[in-house]
XYZ file of C-alpha atoms in Angstrom:
712
model
C 72.298 75.852 241.666
C 75.557 77.606 240.843
C 78.563 75.407 240.188
C 82.079 76.300 241.322
C 83.963 77.204 238.140
C 87.428 77.682 239.588
C 88.587 74.261 238.331
C 87.207 74.621 234.819
C 90.037 73.835 232.375
C 91.165 76.621 230.094
C 90.335 76.155 226.404
C 93.011 73.972 224.818
C 95.389 75.310 222.235
C 94.931 73.725 218.841
C 97.744 71.285 218.149
C 98.361 68.233 215.933
C 96.913 66.181 218.811
C 93.450 67.728 218.583
C 93.224 69.220 215.085
C 92.670 67.172 211.929
C 94.148 68.354 208.667
C 91.468 69.576 206.279
C 92.856 67.854 203.178
C 93.294 64.501 204.895
C 89.764 64.789 206.260
C 88.553 65.453 202.716
C 90.201 62.253 201.520
C 88.489 60.438 204.401
C 85.185 61.874 203.187
C 85.814 60.478 199.700
C 86.369 57.094 201.346
C 82.901 57.289 202.870
C 81.404 58.085 199.476
C 83.395 55.262 197.892
C 82.013 52.876 200.521
C 78.579 53.441 198.962
C 79.935 51.972 195.724
C 80.791 48.755 197.564
C 77.462 48.294 199.370
C 75.515 45.296 198.106
C 72.183 46.854 199.164
C 72.729 49.886 196.924
C 71.422 49.353 193.346
C 74.247 48.437 190.990
C 74.124 51.416 188.631
C 73.853 53.742 191.621
C 77.057 52.188 192.915
C 78.684 53.012 189.577
C 77.462 56.575 190.048
C 79.115 56.783 193.483
C 82.372 55.612 191.915
C 82.021 58.322 189.272
C 81.327 60.914 191.986
C 84.557 59.982 193.764
C 86.463 60.306 190.491
C 84.947 63.726 189.886
C 85.587 64.864 193.469
C 89.203 63.749 193.306
C 89.677 65.757 190.118
C 88.466 68.896 191.882
C 90.526 68.094 194.973
C 93.721 67.973 192.917
C 92.848 70.970 190.749
C 92.112 73.211 193.722
C 93.428 71.956 197.056
C 96.551 70.065 195.971
C 97.349 72.798 193.457
C 97.326 75.414 196.214
C 99.870 73.451 198.253
C 102.096 72.917 195.237
C 102.100 76.689 194.820
C 102.997 77.182 198.473
C 105.955 74.836 198.136
C 107.127 76.654 195.009
C 106.883 79.961 196.891
C 108.897 78.559 199.788
C 106.067 78.843 202.314
C 106.780 76.642 205.320
C 104.185 77.810 207.862
C 101.807 75.188 209.179
C 98.202 75.125 210.361
C 97.432 73.693 213.820
C 97.615 70.181 212.341
C 101.386 70.692 212.164
C 101.919 69.864 208.482
C 104.086 72.147 206.410
C 102.981 72.335 202.762
C 105.805 70.021 201.737
C 105.000 67.452 204.429
C 101.313 67.586 203.620
C 101.880 66.893 199.927
C 103.788 63.741 200.814
C 101.025 62.607 203.162
C 98.374 63.369 200.513
C 100.398 61.298 198.061
C 100.225 58.288 200.379
C 96.540 58.644 201.305
C 95.399 59.461 197.771
C 97.392 56.527 196.354
C 95.554 54.176 198.687
C 92.172 55.726 197.888
C 92.758 55.540 194.134
C 93.902 51.932 194.428
C 90.755 50.993 196.370
C 88.647 52.970 193.926
C 90.051 50.999 190.998
C 89.555 47.684 192.782
C 85.913 48.489 193.495
C 85.417 49.664 189.911
C 86.747 46.357 188.623
C 84.269 44.488 190.823
C 81.413 46.733 189.669
C 82.202 46.163 186.007
C 82.214 42.421 186.665
C 78.784 42.601 188.291
C 77.472 44.715 185.430
C 78.675 42.151 182.930
C 76.622 39.517 184.730
C 73.621 41.827 184.232
C 74.222 42.169 180.496
C 76.025 45.501 180.624
C 79.706 45.443 179.722
C 82.630 47.519 178.508
C 84.530 45.399 176.011
C 87.951 45.745 174.413
C 88.018 46.536 170.712
C 90.292 43.573 170.067
C 87.715 41.220 171.591
C 85.085 42.148 169.008
C 84.259 39.971 166.018
C 85.611 40.899 162.595
C 82.124 41.962 161.517
C 81.753 44.217 164.550
C 85.168 45.774 163.966
C 84.280 46.427 160.332
C 81.090 48.230 161.348
C 82.906 50.230 164.022
C 85.489 51.292 161.455
C 82.669 52.742 159.355
C 81.424 54.638 162.411
C 84.965 55.832 163.125
C 85.472 57.146 159.591
C 82.140 58.972 159.523
C 81.642 60.259 163.073
C 85.036 60.396 164.788
C 87.790 60.754 162.188
C 86.604 64.186 160.898
C 86.763 65.614 164.423
C 90.292 64.446 165.247
C 93.310 66.730 164.821
C 96.719 65.095 165.295
C 99.335 67.590 166.456
C 102.960 66.701 165.819
C 105.771 67.807 168.100
C 109.297 67.985 166.702
C 112.222 70.378 166.263
C 110.008 72.729 164.226
C 106.751 72.367 166.160
C 106.507 72.786 169.927
C 104.794 70.299 172.209
C 101.080 71.100 171.922
C 99.195 72.666 174.790
C 97.226 70.063 176.769
C 94.100 71.580 178.287
C 92.806 70.869 181.754
C 90.721 67.702 182.208
C 91.394 66.647 178.630
C 91.805 63.035 177.593
C 94.532 62.557 174.994
C 96.480 59.994 173.037
C 100.244 60.147 172.853
C 101.467 58.396 169.710
C 105.037 57.415 168.780
C 105.591 56.856 165.057
C 108.408 55.853 162.728
C 108.928 57.028 159.160
C 110.300 54.186 156.962
C 113.523 52.888 158.529
C 114.366 56.092 160.385
C 115.502 55.097 163.910
C 114.185 58.368 165.351
C 110.611 58.253 166.630
C 108.158 61.056 165.971
C 105.573 62.135 168.531
C 102.007 63.256 167.961
C 99.191 64.098 170.305
C 95.500 63.549 169.608
C 92.867 65.140 171.816
C 89.932 62.791 172.395
C 86.744 64.741 171.566
C 84.488 63.687 174.444
C 81.817 65.173 176.708
C 80.280 67.976 174.645
C 81.424 66.476 171.315
C 81.183 62.678 171.394
C 80.265 60.136 174.089
C 83.222 58.633 175.916
C 81.532 55.231 175.793
C 80.564 54.063 172.310
C 77.224 52.236 172.534
C 77.556 49.109 170.399
C 73.795 48.534 170.319
C 73.315 51.857 168.569
C 76.397 51.819 166.348
C 76.057 48.228 165.127
C 72.425 48.810 164.196
C 72.867 52.285 162.679
C 75.982 51.450 160.652
C 75.487 47.741 159.961
C 71.891 46.822 160.626
C 73.049 44.347 163.286
C 70.912 43.969 166.411
C 72.337 42.797 169.741
C 70.443 42.224 172.968
C 73.127 43.008 175.538
C 74.353 46.500 176.386
C 77.975 46.629 175.304
C 80.262 49.632 175.143
C 83.763 50.407 173.864
C 85.902 53.229 175.215
C 86.289 55.788 172.440
C 90.067 55.977 172.929
C 90.277 52.207 172.408
C 88.456 52.602 169.097
C 90.713 55.471 168.008
C 93.936 53.692 168.985
C 92.957 50.743 166.808
C 92.328 52.943 163.775
C 95.336 55.241 163.868
C 96.423 54.209 160.370
C 93.646 56.459 159.036
C 95.320 59.405 160.745
C 98.957 58.644 159.901
C 99.154 57.099 156.407
C 102.709 56.197 155.425
C 103.856 55.991 159.061
C 104.445 52.984 161.280
C 102.524 53.201 164.554
C 105.066 52.157 167.168
C 102.902 52.663 170.243
C 100.023 54.751 171.538
C 98.839 55.414 175.074
C 96.084 57.601 176.521
C 96.932 60.231 179.121
C 94.865 62.692 181.127
C 96.003 66.004 182.555
C 94.768 68.041 185.530
C 95.914 71.631 185.925
C 95.694 74.215 188.670
C 92.114 75.409 188.249
C 91.822 77.632 191.301
C 91.217 81.259 190.410
C 92.648 83.273 193.304
C 90.366 86.290 193.484
C 92.139 87.394 196.636
C 94.985 88.566 194.387
C 92.687 90.640 192.184
C 91.762 93.391 194.617
C 93.536 96.081 192.626
C 91.464 95.401 189.511
C 88.864 97.918 188.341
C 85.752 96.689 190.104
C 83.573 98.352 187.486
C 84.645 95.608 185.109
C 84.192 92.543 187.255
C 83.038 90.504 184.267
C 86.381 91.010 182.534
C 88.285 89.859 185.591
C 86.192 86.696 185.855
C 86.407 85.984 182.131
C 90.165 86.375 182.230
C 90.391 84.060 185.224
C 88.283 81.403 183.516
C 90.435 81.635 180.384
C 93.636 81.358 182.408
C 92.319 78.343 184.323
C 92.988 76.068 181.360
C 96.608 77.254 181.300
C 97.400 76.555 184.961
C 100.417 74.479 185.858
C 100.052 70.703 185.635
C 99.114 69.186 188.985
C 98.458 65.579 187.998
C 98.857 63.321 184.998
C 97.183 59.926 184.771
C 98.542 57.243 182.445
C 97.900 53.508 181.924
C 99.810 51.201 184.220
C 101.497 49.568 181.220
C 102.753 52.773 179.607
C 106.294 52.528 178.235
C 109.086 54.423 179.949
C 109.951 56.284 176.755
C 106.380 57.508 176.302
C 106.088 58.602 179.917
C 109.414 60.409 179.683
C 108.273 62.174 176.505
C 105.070 63.317 178.219
C 106.889 64.550 181.318
C 109.300 66.597 179.243
C 106.587 67.966 176.976
C 104.302 68.894 179.869
C 107.237 70.365 181.820
C 106.258 68.419 184.907
C 107.965 69.605 188.043
C 109.234 67.037 190.508
C 106.278 67.324 192.887
C 103.545 66.864 190.284
C 101.480 63.736 190.841
C 101.899 60.975 188.262
C 99.447 58.103 188.535
C 99.713 54.805 186.702
C 96.109 53.664 186.466
C 94.883 50.135 185.863
C 91.895 50.450 183.558
C 90.401 53.386 181.701
C 91.427 56.908 182.715
C 88.948 59.480 183.941
C 86.422 57.545 186.010
C 84.162 60.599 186.246
C 83.005 59.685 182.718
C 81.308 56.635 184.226
C 78.293 58.895 184.774
C 77.485 57.905 181.173
C 77.381 54.251 182.170
C 75.399 54.920 185.339
C 72.733 56.615 183.254
C 71.833 53.680 180.990
C 68.168 52.702 180.978
C 68.112 49.770 183.359
C 65.631 50.871 185.973
C 65.889 47.553 187.803
C 69.489 48.507 188.674
C 68.716 52.031 189.856
C 66.943 53.655 192.779
C 63.187 53.585 192.503
C 62.004 56.951 191.160
C 61.231 59.408 193.926
C 58.744 62.207 193.358
C 58.952 65.009 195.939
C 55.662 65.537 197.701
C 53.704 68.738 197.370
C 53.959 71.225 200.220
C 50.660 70.917 202.067
C 50.509 74.550 203.166
C 51.163 75.931 199.671
C 48.517 75.058 197.098
C 49.042 76.035 193.470
C 45.322 76.820 193.301
C 45.868 80.024 195.291
C 48.264 82.946 195.101
C 51.446 81.959 196.936
C 51.801 85.388 198.576
C 48.271 85.269 199.995
C 49.160 81.915 201.554
C 52.487 83.107 202.999
C 50.650 86.102 204.475
C 48.671 83.646 206.614
C 51.652 81.751 208.048
C 55.372 81.050 207.722
C 56.099 77.923 205.690
C 59.224 75.753 205.748
C 60.096 73.380 202.913
C 62.458 70.407 203.213
C 64.099 69.605 199.872
C 64.381 67.217 198.071
C 61.617 65.456 200.000
C 59.267 68.342 199.334
C 58.957 69.929 195.933
C 61.096 72.843 194.767
C 58.085 74.056 192.775
C 56.954 76.563 195.461
C 60.310 78.319 195.145
C 59.853 78.568 191.389
C 56.230 79.669 191.910
C 57.462 82.376 194.287
C 59.410 83.923 191.407
C 56.927 83.116 188.631
C 54.016 84.605 190.553
C 56.055 87.671 191.432
C 56.862 88.148 187.741
C 53.171 88.178 186.748
C 51.340 89.465 189.827
C 50.219 93.058 189.101
C 50.536 93.878 192.786
C 54.280 93.123 192.828
C 56.486 96.196 192.532
C 60.003 94.807 192.891
C 62.011 91.596 193.156
C 65.483 91.261 194.658
C 67.542 88.058 194.777
C 71.010 86.595 195.198
C 72.099 83.939 192.702
C 75.115 81.721 193.454
C 74.625 78.513 191.417
C 71.448 78.537 189.359
C 72.071 75.875 186.702
C 72.044 76.026 182.914
C 68.279 75.967 182.375
C 66.957 78.051 185.217
C 63.200 78.600 185.640
C 64.028 81.204 188.270
C 66.174 83.305 185.951
C 63.522 82.957 183.268
C 60.966 84.298 185.760
C 63.226 87.250 186.549
C 63.501 87.994 182.835
C 59.692 87.786 182.539
C 59.388 90.183 185.472
C 61.266 92.824 183.499
C 58.959 92.260 180.550
C 56.113 92.987 182.974
C 57.790 96.213 184.132
C 58.785 94.992 187.591
C 61.865 96.480 189.159
C 64.348 93.592 189.389
C 67.691 93.599 191.179
C 69.906 90.543 191.188
C 73.280 89.909 192.737
C 74.958 87.296 190.544
C 78.014 85.751 192.177
C 80.413 85.395 189.270
C 83.090 83.902 191.510
C 81.203 80.669 192.270
C 83.951 78.173 191.457
C 83.379 76.152 188.257
C 80.089 77.993 187.669
C 81.700 81.239 186.501
C 80.932 80.756 182.807
C 77.333 79.759 183.439
C 76.788 82.728 185.738
C 78.374 85.096 183.198
C 75.860 83.911 180.613
C 72.898 84.545 182.903
C 74.296 87.902 184.041
C 74.485 89.115 180.457
C 70.965 87.893 179.704
C 69.628 89.693 182.775
C 71.480 92.904 181.952
C 70.190 92.807 178.388
C 66.635 92.796 179.765
C 67.301 95.813 181.957
C 67.699 93.960 185.249
C 69.897 95.746 187.771
C 72.749 93.243 188.066
C 75.460 93.637 190.685
C 78.420 91.377 191.294
C 79.656 91.812 194.830
C 80.283 94.098 197.741
C 83.079 96.668 197.796
C 85.917 94.153 197.631
C 86.144 91.619 194.833
C 87.559 88.965 197.168
C 84.290 88.675 199.122
C 81.881 86.184 197.585
C 78.137 86.509 198.132
C 77.003 83.039 199.181
C 73.735 84.063 200.858
C 70.480 82.469 199.668
C 67.818 85.145 199.933
C 65.106 86.712 197.803
C 62.710 89.563 198.513
C 59.438 90.459 196.796
C 57.809 93.858 197.399
C 54.028 93.827 196.903
C 51.396 96.580 197.141
C 48.342 95.401 199.092
C 45.206 96.918 200.631
C 46.920 97.963 203.832
C 50.098 99.196 202.183
C 53.319 97.623 200.944
C 54.204 94.170 202.239
C 57.480 92.298 201.685
C 57.783 88.549 201.196
C 60.953 86.574 201.766
C 62.442 83.277 200.783
C 65.468 82.344 202.885
C 67.306 79.110 202.221
C 70.246 76.891 202.962
C 70.658 75.836 199.313
C 71.036 77.391 195.887
C 68.279 78.563 193.586
C 68.912 75.565 191.386
C 66.059 73.283 190.383
C 68.395 70.437 189.387
C 70.354 70.194 192.638
C 67.140 70.692 194.622
C 66.181 67.164 193.534
C 69.358 65.760 195.090
C 70.435 68.100 197.896
C 68.954 68.093 201.380
C 68.108 71.727 202.188
C 65.615 73.896 204.037
C 63.771 76.909 202.681
C 61.629 79.376 204.630
C 58.826 81.517 203.211
C 57.825 84.416 205.444
C 56.551 87.982 205.469
C 57.699 88.689 209.020
C 58.142 92.461 209.212
C 61.411 92.475 211.150
C 63.013 89.875 208.879
C 61.777 91.871 205.883
C 63.321 95.048 207.304
C 66.610 93.226 207.763
C 66.449 91.821 204.226
C 65.802 95.279 202.797
C 68.823 96.658 204.625
C 70.908 93.713 203.453
C 70.090 94.304 199.790
C 70.901 97.989 200.230
C 74.214 96.899 201.696
C 74.850 94.571 198.758
C 73.967 97.055 196.039
C 75.017 100.390 197.523
C 77.321 101.937 200.110
C 76.257 101.069 203.630
C 79.184 99.547 205.572
C 77.614 100.383 208.950
C 74.420 98.435 208.276
C 73.080 96.527 211.265
C 70.348 93.926 211.525
C 67.777 93.037 214.148
C 67.399 89.304 213.592
C 69.394 88.178 210.554
C 72.968 87.091 211.230
C 75.043 88.354 208.325
C 78.661 87.471 207.628
C 81.299 88.744 207.565
C 80.020 91.511 209.871
C 78.029 89.785 212.608
C 77.736 86.039 212.214
C 80.908 84.869 213.942
C 80.480 87.038 217.034
C 76.848 86.014 217.518
C 77.521 82.274 217.162
C 80.498 82.586 219.487
C 78.357 84.402 222.069
C 75.593 81.805 221.833
C 78.101 79.011 222.515
C 79.394 81.024 225.472
C 75.828 81.250 226.739
C 75.556 77.460 226.557
C 78.848 77.121 228.455
C 77.543 79.395 231.197
C 74.347 77.351 231.433
C 76.393 74.180 231.937
C 78.507 75.847 234.612
C 75.333 76.812 236.433
C 74.207 73.199 236.443
C 71.543 73.507 233.754
C 71.230 71.010 230.926
C 73.223 72.449 228.030
C 73.053 71.222 224.445
C 74.340 72.175 221.010
C 73.326 70.507 217.744
C 75.061 71.831 214.643
C 74.473 70.523 211.128
C 76.767 71.647 208.303
C 78.832 70.587 205.322
C 82.278 71.285 206.765
C 83.840 72.313 210.063
C 87.264 73.911 209.959
C 87.434 77.355 211.631
C 89.999 77.418 214.445
C 88.314 79.646 217.018
C 84.992 77.844 216.645
C 86.688 74.506 217.211
C 88.422 75.871 220.312
C 85.124 77.207 221.603
C 83.419 73.845 221.040
C 86.244 72.158 222.957
C 85.702 74.662 225.771
C 81.979 73.898 225.735
C 82.680 70.168 225.943
C 84.994 70.724 228.888
C 82.226 72.679 230.622
C 79.824 69.753 230.208
C 77.808 70.905 227.201
C 76.516 67.936 225.212
C 77.428 68.562 221.556
C 76.204 66.706 218.471
C 77.759 67.698 215.159
C 76.293 66.490 211.871
C 79.146 67.231 209.459
C 78.841 65.705 206.004
C 82.303 66.514 204.636
C 85.627 67.410 206.184
C 85.848 68.030 209.908
C 88.985 69.345 211.616
C 87.629 68.874 215.151
C 88.578 65.613 216.853
C 85.959 64.173 219.235
C 86.467 61.761 222.104
C 89.649 63.256 223.583
C 89.449 62.729 227.360
C 88.992 66.008 229.165
C 88.796 67.959 225.927
C 86.136 66.690 223.539
C 84.594 63.671 225.232
C 81.179 65.378 225.187
C 81.285 65.825 221.420
C 79.907 63.419 218.828
C 80.597 63.909 215.109
C 78.353 62.118 212.610
C 78.514 62.136 208.811
C 75.502 60.874 206.846
C 76.105 59.559 203.332
C 73.180 58.330 201.284
C 71.067 58.729 198.197
C 70.776 62.490 198.741
C 73.541 64.958 199.513
C 73.231 66.507 202.964
C 73.593 70.244 202.333
C 71.544 72.081 204.976
C 73.087 74.175 207.744
C 71.295 74.336 211.086
C 72.435 75.543 214.529
C 70.538 74.698 217.722
C 71.293 76.251 221.136
C 69.188 74.830 223.962
C 69.556 77.819 226.323
C 69.530 80.631 223.794
C 66.822 83.293 223.829
C 63.706 81.876 222.232
C 64.185 83.673 218.908
C 67.782 82.517 218.564
C 67.348 78.922 219.655
C 67.337 77.512 216.115
C 69.160 79.120 213.199
C 69.307 78.057 209.548
C 71.390 79.504 206.772
C 74.018 79.369 204.077
C 77.173 79.275 206.198
C 79.366 76.406 207.295
C 81.803 76.876 210.163
C 84.748 77.575 207.892
C 87.026 80.589 207.698
C 85.795 81.429 204.207
C 82.140 81.418 205.311
C 82.662 83.408 208.482
C 85.197 85.972 207.265
C 85.316 86.081 203.467
C 81.744 85.652 202.265
C 78.429 87.383 202.537
C 76.328 84.773 204.317
C 72.863 84.919 205.839
C 71.835 82.833 208.833
C 68.256 83.355 209.928
C 66.232 82.461 213.028
C 63.214 80.194 213.013
C 60.696 82.325 214.862
C 57.679 80.045 214.491
C 57.547 77.428 217.232
C 55.790 74.816 215.085
C 58.417 75.098 212.352
C 61.159 74.951 214.944
C 59.814 71.647 216.219
C 59.655 70.279 212.664
C 63.290 71.033 211.982
C 64.394 69.711 215.354
C 62.640 66.459 214.440
C 64.840 66.157 211.345
C 67.954 66.648 213.461
C 66.763 64.083 216.012
C 66.041 61.576 213.253
C 69.496 61.979 211.753
C 71.209 61.614 215.110
C 69.531 58.212 215.444
C 70.474 57.083 211.923
C 72.044 53.615 211.916
C 71.876 52.896 208.175
C 73.831 55.692 206.471
C 75.685 57.320 209.361
C 79.418 57.303 210.050
C 80.888 58.410 213.368
C 84.287 60.078 213.715
C 86.455 58.209 216.220
C 89.128 59.619 218.485
C 91.767 57.859 216.348
C 90.690 60.074 213.369
C 88.986 57.269 211.480
C 85.302 57.107 210.611
C 83.351 54.037 211.627
C 79.993 53.166 210.127
C 77.284 53.270 212.795
C 76.069 49.725 213.322
C 72.581 48.828 214.395
C 72.661 47.000 217.695
C 70.651 43.858 218.244
C 67.057 44.787 218.920
C 67.418 48.323 217.549
C 65.012 49.557 214.924
C 66.689 50.264 211.567
C 66.679 54.024 211.043
C 67.553 55.366 207.625
C 66.896 59.079 208.050
C 66.784 59.852 204.338
C 64.337 57.034 203.660
C 62.200 58.229 206.571
C 62.167 61.746 205.097
C 60.857 60.364 201.808
C 57.878 59.089 203.804
C 57.601 61.968 206.275
C 59.367 65.205 205.379
C 60.387 65.996 208.951
C 61.190 62.541 210.227
C 60.319 60.733 213.403
C 57.909 62.273 215.866
C 60.500 63.007 218.529
C 62.820 65.782 219.632
C 66.553 65.617 220.402
């Protein structure tokens, strides 16, 4: 039956009424993560970890997103996105929303520390220790901490010292004899890679005093230093000392580097990483009881501009360091250990390529082991039949079995080509290290495509193998990084296949990445920035047409973020046409569901749980069979669709397609870790109705990798 389409509404323009600001949606996402820290059914130390995650995420938010808007204000940019906020207006709104989030974060942290104390784990003040304990800690200070400290004075002869990004510091005001003038000195607290932020009293009291205690007690290292400043400033009166923490603009804008010599990409990245620590100050955190004179001295010394964020924090600064506390050995207060199950179709007793030759295999991480991915590379490195290996590396981690396998492959005279994305934010230094190691072994290392501004975010590897009937190519295509560490925490899909057409496409893609082939086309792979947007757009149009013709139309999209304007407009148009749309969006989402006549056929769900939802999947009910379900590396964001090399691939095997659809169906029924975006822009936790079965999709996946035996 054909439906009359003359009354179909035109797609709505994006306005503040139907478009959510990205930054405000990001803050809302942090609220959902913070809610995990307040849940009584989450193990206590895991709740501390969620609080630390929020602290870490907020640091990055200020260093990158807020910093970019501060720059826009300084440049006089007043243009607004569809949400209607000018940069100046948005900064004020961020200030309000972030203030509330940080206040709630601190309140929850206080409650968590109280609960930990009841469990025999506590952070104590130095002044609350016994005289014997202080004496022992002083010995530890003199031996382990004092030699590392370097006080830097600032006066008429010595400029205010440079304060590096993310550093924790002490500002100290001192007096010499009866001189009314106060001197200032700064001490950088040597934490993270140097000393632990939390001093473990069990260890220190035993090692330096032979005293054993049963409870786990800790002292903040800055508290210990502040109470032993006389060792650092003999002959001076310590007037006051306060910790402070600085965040700087850490966003390296590669878009502005297009005129650089692309033959020396490494130099450009290295320079950007070095300059990151010198970016303008975006935020300074200080104790809530800091004196006005100290705060004034810091503002002047740091040259804070009027719009910089100054936060007076109740409690210790830098809550991201609570990862140290979350990692103490109290297994009764942590999640039960989870061991990913082996992939049934891939046995380590047989050659992995012989097994892939028999059938396509999909793996669901972290519920299924990442070992087959490592075996894919390890076997390729040693297998005498393998001629060449090609791979893209975005975030591979510090100790990477995959990179080690690629290095071994060169030792075994395989031809190895690797695209290392040096511009992966905050992983630049790590990727530089691996790139040099690979180059030193004779690996062909490339860093990007034609223009430096385009990042390669695709997750793809290709192995070329000589077999009885000729050369065969094996592929791994994924939604996540080649990183064994994150594969234990991130929910992702990976596909092993030797499908000839996909292999042809992959070969052309690598030629495009490493050579000069701007007119490259593909048969089945959807590659951004050339083809992905147009194909997705067309597939949504196809679903709209199906709805107009009276057929059941359905879209299910799973991603990390949703922000791209034209895609949001097209989804609104699909909703208006009657297409049922389910969006699983973990992070920020600029689309607003539930608007009558515009988005009332759209549901937006965010799942927050033990594992981080990272997979991207796109389902189109009425698409041609081979395009019905797509997986890949791309979110629906401008950067993914226009400014990155992304690969989205079809699931051609019907059995695998049904497996993945089961995971989507299971998550859409989740009533334990799911939050639903409301038409008033707030997220509401999905509540289990009376009589409903509790459905925790992540827990179900730990028991069955692909979830409930049903389809959406």
